[in-house]
mmCIF file of N, CA and C in Angstrom:
data_model
loop_
_atom_site.group_PDB
_atom_site.id
_atom_site.type_symbol
_atom_site.label_atom_id
_atom_site.label_comp_id
_atom_site.label_asym_id
_atom_site.label_seq_id
_atom_site.Cartn_x
_atom_site.Cartn_y
_atom_site.Cartn_z
ATOM 1 N N MET A 13 131.402 118.030 106.549
ATOM 2 C CA MET A 13 132.676 117.498 106.515
ATOM 3 C C MET A 13 132.805 116.323 107.530
ATOM 4 N N ASN A 14 133.637 115.384 107.194
ATOM 5 C CA ASN A 14 133.799 114.054 107.912
ATOM 6 C C ASN A 14 134.766 114.233 108.992
ATOM 7 N N ALA A 15 134.629 114.094 110.241
ATOM 8 C CA ALA A 15 135.783 114.402 111.016
ATOM 9 C C ALA A 15 137.111 113.310 110.925
ATOM 10 N N ASP A 16 136.771 112.075 110.455
ATOM 11 C CA ASP A 16 137.450 110.974 110.255
ATOM 12 C C ASP A 16 138.794 110.974 109.259
ATOM 13 N N THR A 17 138.397 112.343 108.530
ATOM 14 C CA THR A 17 139.470 112.759 107.531
ATOM 15 C C THR A 17 140.601 113.163 108.014
ATOM 16 N N HIS A 18 140.509 114.033 109.367
ATOM 17 C CA HIS A 18 141.202 114.729 109.876
ATOM 18 C C HIS A 18 142.474 113.695 110.666
ATOM 19 N N PRO A 19 143.733 114.155 110.833
ATOM 20 C CA PRO A 19 144.655 113.057 111.522
ATOM 21 C C PRO A 19 144.106 113.067 112.894
ATOM 22 N N CYS A 20 144.578 111.798 113.710
ATOM 23 C CA CYS A 20 144.252 111.665 115.003
ATOM 24 C C CYS A 20 144.977 112.355 115.904
ATOM 25 N N SER A 21 144.204 113.191 116.782
ATOM 26 C CA SER A 21 144.646 113.919 117.617
ATOM 27 C C SER A 21 144.741 113.302 118.960
ATOM 28 N N LEU A 22 144.668 112.020 119.174
ATOM 29 C CA LEU A 22 144.835 111.290 120.406
ATOM 30 C C LEU A 22 146.075 111.261 120.757
ATOM 31 N N ASP A 23 146.460 111.087 122.129
ATOM 32 C CA ASP A 23 147.738 110.780 122.614
ATOM 33 C C ASP A 23 147.605 109.721 123.395
ATOM 34 N N GLU A 24 148.836 109.362 124.042
ATOM 35 C CA GLU A 24 148.960 108.287 124.913
ATOM 36 C C GLU A 24 148.268 108.335 126.011
ATOM 37 N N ASN A 25 147.813 109.454 126.490
ATOM 38 C CA ASN A 25 146.643 109.644 127.610
ATOM 39 C C ASN A 25 145.379 109.510 127.636
ATOM 40 N N SER A 26 144.963 109.184 126.171
ATOM 41 C CA SER A 26 143.474 109.289 125.764
ATOM 42 C C SER A 26 142.891 108.013 126.633
ATOM 43 N N PRO A 27 141.813 108.381 127.054
ATOM 44 C CA PRO A 27 140.797 107.765 127.821
ATOM 45 C C PRO A 27 140.330 106.226 126.794
ATOM 46 N N TYR A 28 140.515 106.371 125.626
ATOM 47 C CA TYR A 28 140.280 104.962 124.639
ATOM 48 C C TYR A 28 141.097 104.223 124.643
ATOM 49 N N VAL A 29 142.187 104.322 125.063
ATOM 50 C CA VAL A 29 143.645 103.427 124.797
ATOM 51 C C VAL A 29 143.162 101.998 125.361
ATOM 52 N N GLU A 30 142.579 101.999 126.728
ATOM 53 C CA GLU A 30 142.120 100.434 126.926
ATOM 54 C C GLU A 30 141.190 99.729 126.522
ATOM 55 N N TYR A 31 140.129 100.523 125.646
ATOM 56 C CA TYR A 31 139.136 99.933 124.888
ATOM 57 C C TYR A 31 139.984 99.550 123.373
ATOM 58 N N ALA A 32 140.654 100.450 122.929
ATOM 59 C CA ALA A 32 141.454 100.158 121.613
ATOM 60 C C ALA A 32 142.361 98.536 121.794
ATOM 61 N N VAL A 33 142.759 98.390 122.898
ATOM 62 C CA VAL A 33 143.498 97.208 123.441
ATOM 63 C C VAL A 33 142.674 96.198 123.309
ATOM 64 N N GLU A 34 141.262 96.415 123.850
ATOM 65 C CA GLU A 34 140.428 95.321 123.822
ATOM 66 C C GLU A 34 139.724 95.011 122.294
ATOM 67 N N ILE A 35 139.787 95.895 121.706
ATOM 68 C CA ILE A 35 139.376 95.911 120.125
ATOM 69 C C ILE A 35 140.554 95.099 119.343
ATOM 70 N N LEU A 36 141.617 95.504 119.643
ATOM 71 C CA LEU A 36 142.893 94.951 119.186
ATOM 72 C C LEU A 36 142.942 93.267 119.595
ATOM 73 N N SER A 37 142.713 93.099 121.065
ATOM 74 C CA SER A 37 142.753 91.758 121.208
ATOM 75 C C SER A 37 141.469 90.943 120.579
ATOM 76 N N LEU A 38 140.440 91.673 120.500
ATOM 77 C CA LEU A 38 139.468 90.805 119.816
ATOM 78 C C LEU A 38 139.389 90.408 118.609
ATOM 79 N N LEU A 39 140.143 91.364 117.829
ATOM 80 C CA LEU A 39 141.034 91.024 116.355
ATOM 81 C C LEU A 39 142.020 90.022 116.053
ATOM 82 N N ALA A 40 142.688 89.494 117.332
ATOM 83 C CA ALA A 40 143.679 88.685 117.207
ATOM 84 C C ALA A 40 143.233 87.158 117.076
ATOM 85 N N ASP A 41 142.421 86.958 116.159
ATOM 86 C CA ASP A 41 141.988 85.818 115.981
ATOM 87 C C ASP A 41 141.985 85.674 114.397
ATOM 88 N N ALA A 42 142.233 84.514 113.637
ATOM 89 C CA ALA A 42 142.426 84.757 112.067
ATOM 90 C C ALA A 42 140.691 84.415 111.684
ATOM 91 N N THR A 43 139.956 83.742 112.487
ATOM 92 C CA THR A 43 138.781 83.605 112.010
ATOM 93 C C THR A 43 137.861 84.959 111.754
ATOM 94 N N ARG A 44 138.298 85.879 112.923
ATOM 95 C CA ARG A 44 137.478 87.134 112.906
ATOM 96 C C ARG A 44 138.093 88.035 112.293
ATOM 97 N N VAL A 45 139.155 87.997 111.777
ATOM 98 C CA VAL A 45 140.068 88.775 110.624
ATOM 99 C C VAL A 45 139.542 88.524 109.354
ATOM 100 N N ARG A 46 139.467 86.877 109.075
ATOM 101 C CA ARG A 46 138.757 86.622 107.957
ATOM 102 C C ARG A 46 137.109 87.080 107.801
ATOM 103 N N ILE A 47 136.577 87.004 108.791
ATOM 104 C CA ILE A 47 135.089 87.693 108.860
ATOM 105 C C ILE A 47 135.097 88.971 108.382
ATOM 106 N N ILE A 48 136.085 89.726 108.976
ATOM 107 C CA ILE A 48 135.996 91.298 108.644
ATOM 108 C C ILE A 48 136.427 91.494 106.946
ATOM 109 N N LEU A 49 137.314 90.909 106.592
ATOM 110 C CA LEU A 49 137.505 90.730 105.354
ATOM 111 C C LEU A 49 136.578 90.391 104.142
ATOM 112 N N ALA A 50 135.829 89.081 104.536
ATOM 113 C CA ALA A 50 134.839 89.292 103.874
ATOM 114 C C ALA A 50 133.591 90.078 103.930
ATOM 115 N N LEU A 51 133.400 90.639 105.013
ATOM 116 C CA LEU A 51 132.312 91.600 104.941
ATOM 117 C C LEU A 51 132.775 92.955 104.457
ATOM 118 N N ARG A 52 133.908 93.184 103.774
ATOM 119 C CA ARG A 52 134.156 94.162 103.294
ATOM 120 C C ARG A 52 133.629 94.606 102.042
ATOM 121 N N GLY A 53 132.743 93.322 101.312
ATOM 122 C CA GLY A 53 131.751 93.505 100.201
ATOM 123 C C GLY A 53 130.679 93.646 100.379
ATOM 124 N N GLY A 54 130.266 93.790 101.649
ATOM 125 C CA GLY A 54 128.674 93.972 101.988
ATOM 126 C C GLY A 54 128.260 92.858 102.929
ATOM 127 N N GLU A 55 126.977 93.274 103.256
ATOM 128 C CA GLU A 55 126.555 92.127 104.263
ATOM 129 C C GLU A 55 126.295 90.708 103.818
ATOM 130 N N LEU A 56 126.463 90.067 105.025
ATOM 131 C CA LEU A 56 126.238 88.463 104.312
ATOM 132 C C LEU A 56 125.853 87.736 105.540
ATOM 133 N N SER A 57 124.994 86.610 105.318
ATOM 134 C CA SER A 57 124.640 85.969 106.332
ATOM 135 C C SER A 57 125.565 84.907 106.938
ATOM 136 N N VAL A 58 124.955 84.635 108.062
ATOM 137 C CA VAL A 58 126.048 83.678 108.928
ATOM 138 C C VAL A 58 126.316 82.357 107.895
ATOM 139 N N ASN A 59 125.451 81.851 107.190
ATOM 140 C CA ASN A 59 125.706 80.546 106.280
ATOM 141 C C ASN A 59 126.429 81.058 104.959
ATOM 142 N N GLU A 60 126.290 82.306 104.665
ATOM 143 C CA GLU A 60 127.321 82.663 103.793
ATOM 144 C C GLU A 60 128.694 82.909 104.201
ATOM 145 N N LEU A 61 128.955 83.409 105.257
ATOM 146 C CA LEU A 61 130.119 83.357 105.849
ATOM 147 C C LEU A 61 130.806 82.073 106.212
ATOM 148 N N ALA A 62 129.869 81.328 106.763
ATOM 149 C CA ALA A 62 130.671 80.063 107.155
ATOM 150 C C ALA A 62 131.128 79.195 105.852
ATOM 151 N N GLU A 63 130.207 79.435 104.761
ATOM 152 C CA GLU A 63 130.794 78.783 103.465
ATOM 153 C C GLU A 63 131.807 79.459 102.946
ATOM 154 N N ARG A 64 132.230 80.651 102.705
ATOM 155 C CA ARG A 64 133.300 81.537 102.335
ATOM 156 C C ARG A 64 134.517 81.103 103.353
ATOM 157 N N LEU A 65 134.464 80.905 104.676
ATOM 158 C CA LEU A 65 135.557 80.649 105.471
ATOM 159 C C LEU A 65 135.658 79.230 105.601
ATOM 160 N N ASP A 66 134.815 78.418 104.985
ATOM 161 C CA ASP A 66 134.797 76.993 105.410
ATOM 162 C C ASP A 66 134.978 76.440 106.737
ATOM 163 N N LYS A 67 134.168 76.860 107.488
ATOM 164 C CA LYS A 67 134.010 76.713 108.815
ATOM 165 C C LYS A 67 132.467 76.478 109.073
ATOM 166 N N PRO A 68 132.364 75.638 110.420
ATOM 167 C CA PRO A 68 130.657 75.361 110.683
ATOM 168 C C PRO A 68 130.276 76.600 111.060
ATOM 169 N N GLY A 69 128.988 76.773 110.971
ATOM 170 C CA GLY A 69 128.099 77.801 110.929
ATOM 171 C C GLY A 69 127.797 78.218 112.713
ATOM 172 N N PRO A 70 127.821 77.268 113.719
ATOM 173 C CA PRO A 70 128.116 77.624 114.967
ATOM 174 C C PRO A 70 129.330 78.416 115.450
ATOM 175 N N SER A 71 130.367 77.797 115.053
ATOM 176 C CA SER A 71 131.305 78.548 115.050
ATOM 177 C C SER A 71 131.707 79.957 114.843
ATOM 178 N N VAL A 72 131.277 80.207 113.392
ATOM 179 C CA VAL A 72 131.073 81.601 112.904
ATOM 180 C C VAL A 72 130.260 82.421 113.848
ATOM 181 N N SER A 73 129.033 81.852 114.033
ATOM 182 C CA SER A 73 127.978 82.840 114.931
ATOM 183 C C SER A 73 128.772 82.993 116.342
ATOM 184 N N GLN A 74 129.619 82.046 116.828
ATOM 185 C CA GLN A 74 130.298 82.747 118.087
ATOM 186 C C GLN A 74 131.159 83.674 117.841
ATOM 187 N N HIS A 75 131.933 83.640 117.017
ATOM 188 C CA HIS A 75 132.900 84.735 116.393
ATOM 189 C C HIS A 75 132.210 86.025 116.278
ATOM 190 N N LEU A 76 131.031 85.983 115.489
ATOM 191 C CA LEU A 76 130.243 87.028 115.158
ATOM 192 C C LEU A 76 129.779 87.680 116.436
ATOM 193 N N ALA A 77 129.112 87.068 117.353
ATOM 194 C CA ALA A 77 128.662 87.296 118.274
ATOM 195 C C ALA A 77 129.863 88.200 119.400
ATOM 196 N N LYS A 78 130.792 87.864 119.274
ATOM 197 C CA LYS A 78 131.962 88.595 119.913
ATOM 198 C C LYS A 78 132.341 89.881 119.093
ATOM 199 N N LEU A 79 132.415 89.890 117.788
ATOM 200 C CA LEU A 79 132.623 91.034 117.148
ATOM 201 C C LEU A 79 131.267 92.217 117.414
ATOM 202 N N ARG A 80 130.285 91.326 117.564
ATOM 203 C CA ARG A 80 128.876 92.460 117.909
ATOM 204 C C ARG A 80 128.810 93.096 118.955
ATOM 205 N N ILE A 81 129.304 92.509 120.093
ATOM 206 C CA ILE A 81 129.591 92.875 121.330
ATOM 207 C C ILE A 81 130.574 93.944 121.542
ATOM 208 N N GLY A 82 131.603 93.798 120.730
ATOM 209 C CA GLY A 82 132.534 94.644 120.528
ATOM 210 C C GLY A 82 132.353 95.809 119.538
ATOM 211 N N ARG A 83 131.177 95.959 118.991
ATOM 212 C CA ARG A 83 130.620 96.730 118.016
ATOM 213 C C ARG A 83 131.471 96.844 116.788
ATOM 214 N N VAL A 84 132.039 95.835 116.604
ATOM 215 C CA VAL A 84 132.810 95.792 115.222
ATOM 216 C C VAL A 84 131.944 95.438 113.710
ATOM 217 N N VAL A 85 130.960 94.650 114.139
ATOM 218 C CA VAL A 85 130.084 94.382 113.157
ATOM 219 C C VAL A 85 128.756 94.826 113.661
ATOM 220 N N ALA A 86 127.472 94.858 112.738
ATOM 221 C CA ALA A 86 126.294 94.967 113.240
ATOM 222 C C ALA A 86 125.499 93.805 112.445
ATOM 223 N N CYS A 87 124.324 93.563 112.990
ATOM 224 C CA CYS A 87 123.589 92.532 112.328
ATOM 225 C C CYS A 87 122.177 92.999 112.105
ATOM 226 N N ARG A 88 121.093 92.428 111.334
ATOM 227 C CA ARG A 88 119.742 92.684 111.385
ATOM 228 C C ARG A 88 119.450 91.083 111.149
ATOM 229 N N ARG A 89 118.022 90.934 111.340
ATOM 230 C CA ARG A 89 117.205 89.545 111.038
ATOM 231 C C ARG A 89 116.252 90.181 110.023
ATOM 232 N N GLU A 90 116.298 88.920 109.318
ATOM 233 C CA GLU A 90 115.479 88.922 108.362
ATOM 234 C C GLU A 90 114.787 87.211 108.275
ATOM 235 N N GLY A 91 113.530 87.381 108.712
ATOM 236 C CA GLY A 91 112.723 85.908 109.087
ATOM 237 C C GLY A 91 113.649 85.451 110.053
ATOM 238 N N ASN A 92 114.014 84.100 109.827
ATOM 239 C CA ASN A 92 115.081 83.162 110.794
ATOM 240 C C ASN A 92 116.419 83.479 110.619
ATOM 241 N N ARG A 93 117.024 84.161 109.499
ATOM 242 C CA ARG A 93 118.105 84.624 109.086
ATOM 243 C C ARG A 93 118.822 85.982 109.822
ATOM 244 N N MET A 94 119.968 85.854 110.130
ATOM 245 C CA MET A 94 120.822 86.944 110.704
ATOM 246 C C MET A 94 121.842 87.443 109.436
ATOM 247 N N TYR A 95 121.959 88.478 109.070
ATOM 248 C CA TYR A 95 122.906 89.337 108.370
ATOM 249 C C TYR A 95 123.728 90.064 108.812
ATOM 250 N N TYR A 96 125.074 90.072 108.453
ATOM 251 C CA TYR A 96 125.952 90.879 109.327
ATOM 252 C C TYR A 96 126.831 91.775 108.415
ATOM 253 N N SER A 97 127.251 92.936 108.725
ATOM 254 C CA SER A 97 127.713 94.007 107.850
ATOM 255 C C SER A 97 128.862 94.572 108.711
ATOM 256 N N LEU A 98 129.777 95.146 108.356
ATOM 257 C CA LEU A 98 130.608 95.949 109.282
ATOM 258 C C LEU A 98 129.974 97.307 109.650
ATOM 259 N N ALA A 99 130.407 97.530 110.937
ATOM 260 C CA ALA A 99 129.387 98.396 111.874
ATOM 261 C C ALA A 99 129.897 100.005 111.456
ATOM 262 N N ASN A 100 131.095 99.977 110.807
ATOM 263 C CA ASN A 100 131.801 101.351 110.249
ATOM 264 C C ASN A 100 132.841 100.932 109.590
ATOM 265 N N GLU A 101 133.436 101.845 109.062
ATOM 266 C CA GLU A 101 134.808 101.641 107.789
ATOM 267 C C GLU A 101 136.002 101.539 108.821
ATOM 268 N N HIS A 102 136.285 101.949 110.052
ATOM 269 C CA HIS A 102 137.416 101.649 110.793
ATOM 270 C C HIS A 102 137.978 100.327 111.007
ATOM 271 N N ALA A 103 136.986 99.117 111.289
ATOM 272 C CA ALA A 103 137.395 98.104 111.159
ATOM 273 C C ALA A 103 138.110 97.672 110.018
ATOM 274 N N ARG A 104 137.415 97.843 108.904
ATOM 275 C CA ARG A 104 137.733 97.525 107.413
ATOM 276 C C ARG A 104 139.239 98.087 107.367
ATOM 277 N N LYS A 105 139.420 99.295 107.687
ATOM 278 C CA LYS A 105 140.594 99.677 107.682
ATOM 279 C C LYS A 105 141.761 99.140 108.446
ATOM 280 N N LEU A 106 141.572 98.909 109.477
ATOM 281 C CA LEU A 106 142.118 98.610 110.894
ATOM 282 C C LEU A 106 142.699 96.941 110.245
ATOM 283 N N VAL A 107 141.967 96.381 109.718
ATOM 284 C CA VAL A 107 142.171 94.846 109.246
ATOM 285 C C VAL A 107 143.274 95.175 107.976
ATOM 286 N N ALA A 108 142.602 95.891 107.246
ATOM 287 C CA ALA A 108 143.361 96.085 106.053
ATOM 288 C C ALA A 108 144.724 96.589 106.267
ATOM 289 N N ASP A 109 144.980 97.269 107.197
ATOM 290 C CA ASP A 109 146.091 98.049 107.368
ATOM 291 C C ASP A 109 147.244 97.044 108.492
ATOM 292 N N ALA A 110 146.320 96.068 109.015
ATOM 293 C CA ALA A 110 147.277 95.183 109.624
ATOM 294 C C ALA A 110 147.681 93.980 108.581
ATOM 295 N N VAL A 111 146.930 93.618 107.550
ATOM 296 C CA VAL A 111 147.565 92.648 106.697
ATOM 297 C C VAL A 111 148.476 93.559 105.595
ATOM 298 N N PHE A 112 148.562 94.333 105.442
ATOM 299 C CA PHE A 112 149.474 95.347 104.620
ATOM 300 C C PHE A 112 150.612 95.433 105.549
ATOM 301 N N GLN A 113 150.617 95.478 106.856
ATOM 302 C CA GLN A 113 152.022 95.619 107.527
ATOM 303 C C GLN A 113 152.285 94.097 107.780
ATOM 304 N N ALA A 114 151.384 93.161 107.640
ATOM 305 C CA ALA A 114 152.239 91.827 107.587
ATOM 306 C C ALA A 114 153.004 91.406 106.301
ATOM 307 N N GLU A 115 152.468 92.003 105.127
ATOM 308 C CA GLU A 115 152.850 92.037 103.726
ATOM 309 C C GLU A 115 154.443 92.471 104.272
ATOM 310 N N HIS A 116 154.368 94.157 104.702
ATOM 311 C CA HIS A 116 155.633 94.401 104.636
ATOM 312 C C HIS A 116 156.724 93.654 105.554
ATOM 313 N N ALA A 117 156.075 92.872 106.498
ATOM 314 C CA ALA A 117 156.891 92.030 107.525
ATOM 315 C C ALA A 117 157.555 90.704 106.656
ATOM 316 N N LEU A 118 156.950 90.205 105.660
ATOM 317 C CA LEU A 118 157.225 89.084 104.976
ATOM 318 C C LEU A 118 157.727 89.231 103.659
ATOM 319 N N GLU A 119 157.534 90.321 103.062
ATOM 320 C CA GLU A 119 157.830 90.253 101.676
ATOM 321 C C GLU A 119 158.792 91.784 101.423
ATOM 322 N N VAL A 120 159.812 91.536 100.495
ATOM 323 C CA VAL A 120 160.587 92.582 100.022
ATOM 324 C C VAL A 120 160.125 93.723 99.388
ATOM 325 N N GLU A 121 158.986 93.090 98.441
ATOM 326 C CA GLU A 121 157.884 94.133 97.810
ATOM 327 C C GLU A 121 156.632 93.700 97.992
ATOM 328 N N PRO A 122 156.053 94.415 99.173
ATOM 329 C CA PRO A 122 154.596 93.643 99.361
ATOM 330 C C PRO A 122 153.639 93.893 98.181
ATOM 331 N N ALA A 123 152.587 93.049 98.447
ATOM 332 C CA ALA A 123 151.680 92.759 97.321
ATOM 333 C C ALA A 123 150.900 93.753 96.795
ATOM 334 N N HIS A 124 150.539 94.541 97.894
ATOM 335 C CA HIS A 124 149.789 96.018 97.957
ATOM 336 C C HIS A 124 150.472 97.047 97.185
ATOM 337 N N HIS A 125 151.942 97.017 97.362
ATOM 338 C CA HIS A 125 152.616 97.819 96.538
ATOM 339 C C HIS A 125 152.698 97.790 94.959
ATOM 340 N N ARG A 126 152.776 96.290 94.665
ATOM 341 C CA ARG A 126 152.833 96.103 93.433
ATOM 342 C C ARG A 126 151.523 96.038 92.788
ATOM 343 N N ALA A 127 150.659 96.060 93.169
ATOM 344 C CA ALA A 127 149.186 96.315 92.756
ATOM 345 C C ALA A 127 148.980 97.524 92.371
ATOM 346 N N ARG A 128 149.492 98.692 93.381
ATOM 347 C CA ARG A 128 149.481 100.198 93.023
ATOM 348 C C ARG A 128 150.254 100.351 91.914
ATOM 349 N N ILE A 129 151.650 100.060 91.691
ATOM 350 C CA ILE A 129 152.349 100.073 90.426
ATOM 351 C C ILE A 129 151.776 99.609 89.209
ATOM 352 N N ALA A 130 150.892 98.537 89.423
ATOM 353 C CA ALA A 130 150.503 97.925 88.260
ATOM 354 C C ALA A 130 149.279 98.680 87.469
ATOM 355 N N ALA A 131 148.713 99.159 88.448
ATOM 356 C CA ALA A 131 147.324 99.923 88.259
ATOM 357 C C ALA A 131 147.159 101.146 88.837
ATOM 358 N N PRO A 132 147.954 102.329 88.472
ATOM 359 C CA PRO A 132 147.904 103.619 89.077
ATOM 360 C C PRO A 132 146.356 103.938 89.254
ATOM 361 N N LYS A 133 146.173 104.556 90.803
ATOM 362 C CA LYS A 133 144.837 104.874 91.071
ATOM 363 C C LYS A 133 144.696 106.529 90.922
ATOM 364 N N HIS A 134 143.290 106.953 90.420
ATOM 365 C CA HIS A 134 143.174 107.884 90.187
ATOM 366 C C HIS A 134 143.056 108.919 91.551
ATOM 367 N N ALA A 135 142.875 110.302 91.490
ATOM 368 C CA ALA A 135 143.033 110.959 92.762
ATOM 369 C C ALA A 135 141.732 110.565 93.500
ATOM 370 N N ASP A 136 140.809 110.406 92.954
ATOM 371 C CA ASP A 136 139.275 110.542 93.824
ATOM 372 C C ASP A 136 138.987 108.908 93.869
ATOM 373 N N GLN A 137 139.597 107.918 93.720
ATOM 374 C CA GLN A 137 139.624 106.618 94.141
ATOM 375 C C GLN A 137 140.030 106.227 95.512
ATOM 376 N N SER A 138 139.564 105.595 96.049
ATOM 377 C CA SER A 138 139.987 105.109 97.381
ATOM 378 C C SER A 138 140.633 103.541 97.684
ATOM 379 N N GLN A 139 141.728 103.362 98.136
ATOM 380 C CA GLN A 139 142.214 102.323 98.507
ATOM 381 C C GLN A 139 142.079 102.256 99.964
ATOM 382 N N ASP A 140 142.690 100.795 100.532
ATOM 383 C CA ASP A 140 142.707 100.786 101.936
ATOM 384 C C ASP A 140 143.916 101.164 102.693
ATOM 385 N N GLY A 141 144.506 102.112 102.530
ATOM 386 C CA GLY A 141 145.177 103.007 103.145
ATOM 387 C C GLY A 141 146.778 102.652 102.661
ATOM 388 N N GLN A 142 146.946 102.310 101.534
ATOM 389 C CA GLN A 142 148.026 101.356 101.119
ATOM 390 C C GLN A 142 149.224 102.309 101.265
ATOM 391 N N SER A 143 150.360 101.915 101.964
ATOM 392 C CA SER A 143 151.710 102.622 102.028
ATOM 393 C C SER A 143 152.635 102.032 102.049
#
């Protein structure tokens, strides 16, 4: 059984609060959020990410280094290329929920609600925590 499917039992005195703030601070950058969104589809090289984000490779590499230090992304080397992927599903969900919250703040009927109404999901399908 996956413990992550259970409700969070952490409270305001959790020893992880300070590190959670560091993670949120790390993600308080549009390029890093875009990197997380791009990596939701799977592993990408630095060059592929740079092309998708229309950013210079060295800049993307610097952002990826910070995300790696924060254990948000994982990397592997193949020859002289580095490939990045999400370290776990929590970063994907955290960023998706932040984007959904932004939609709620800016739209009367958020896009993720319209998508759910237009294409009802089956009970066994998973979405990014849309609510």
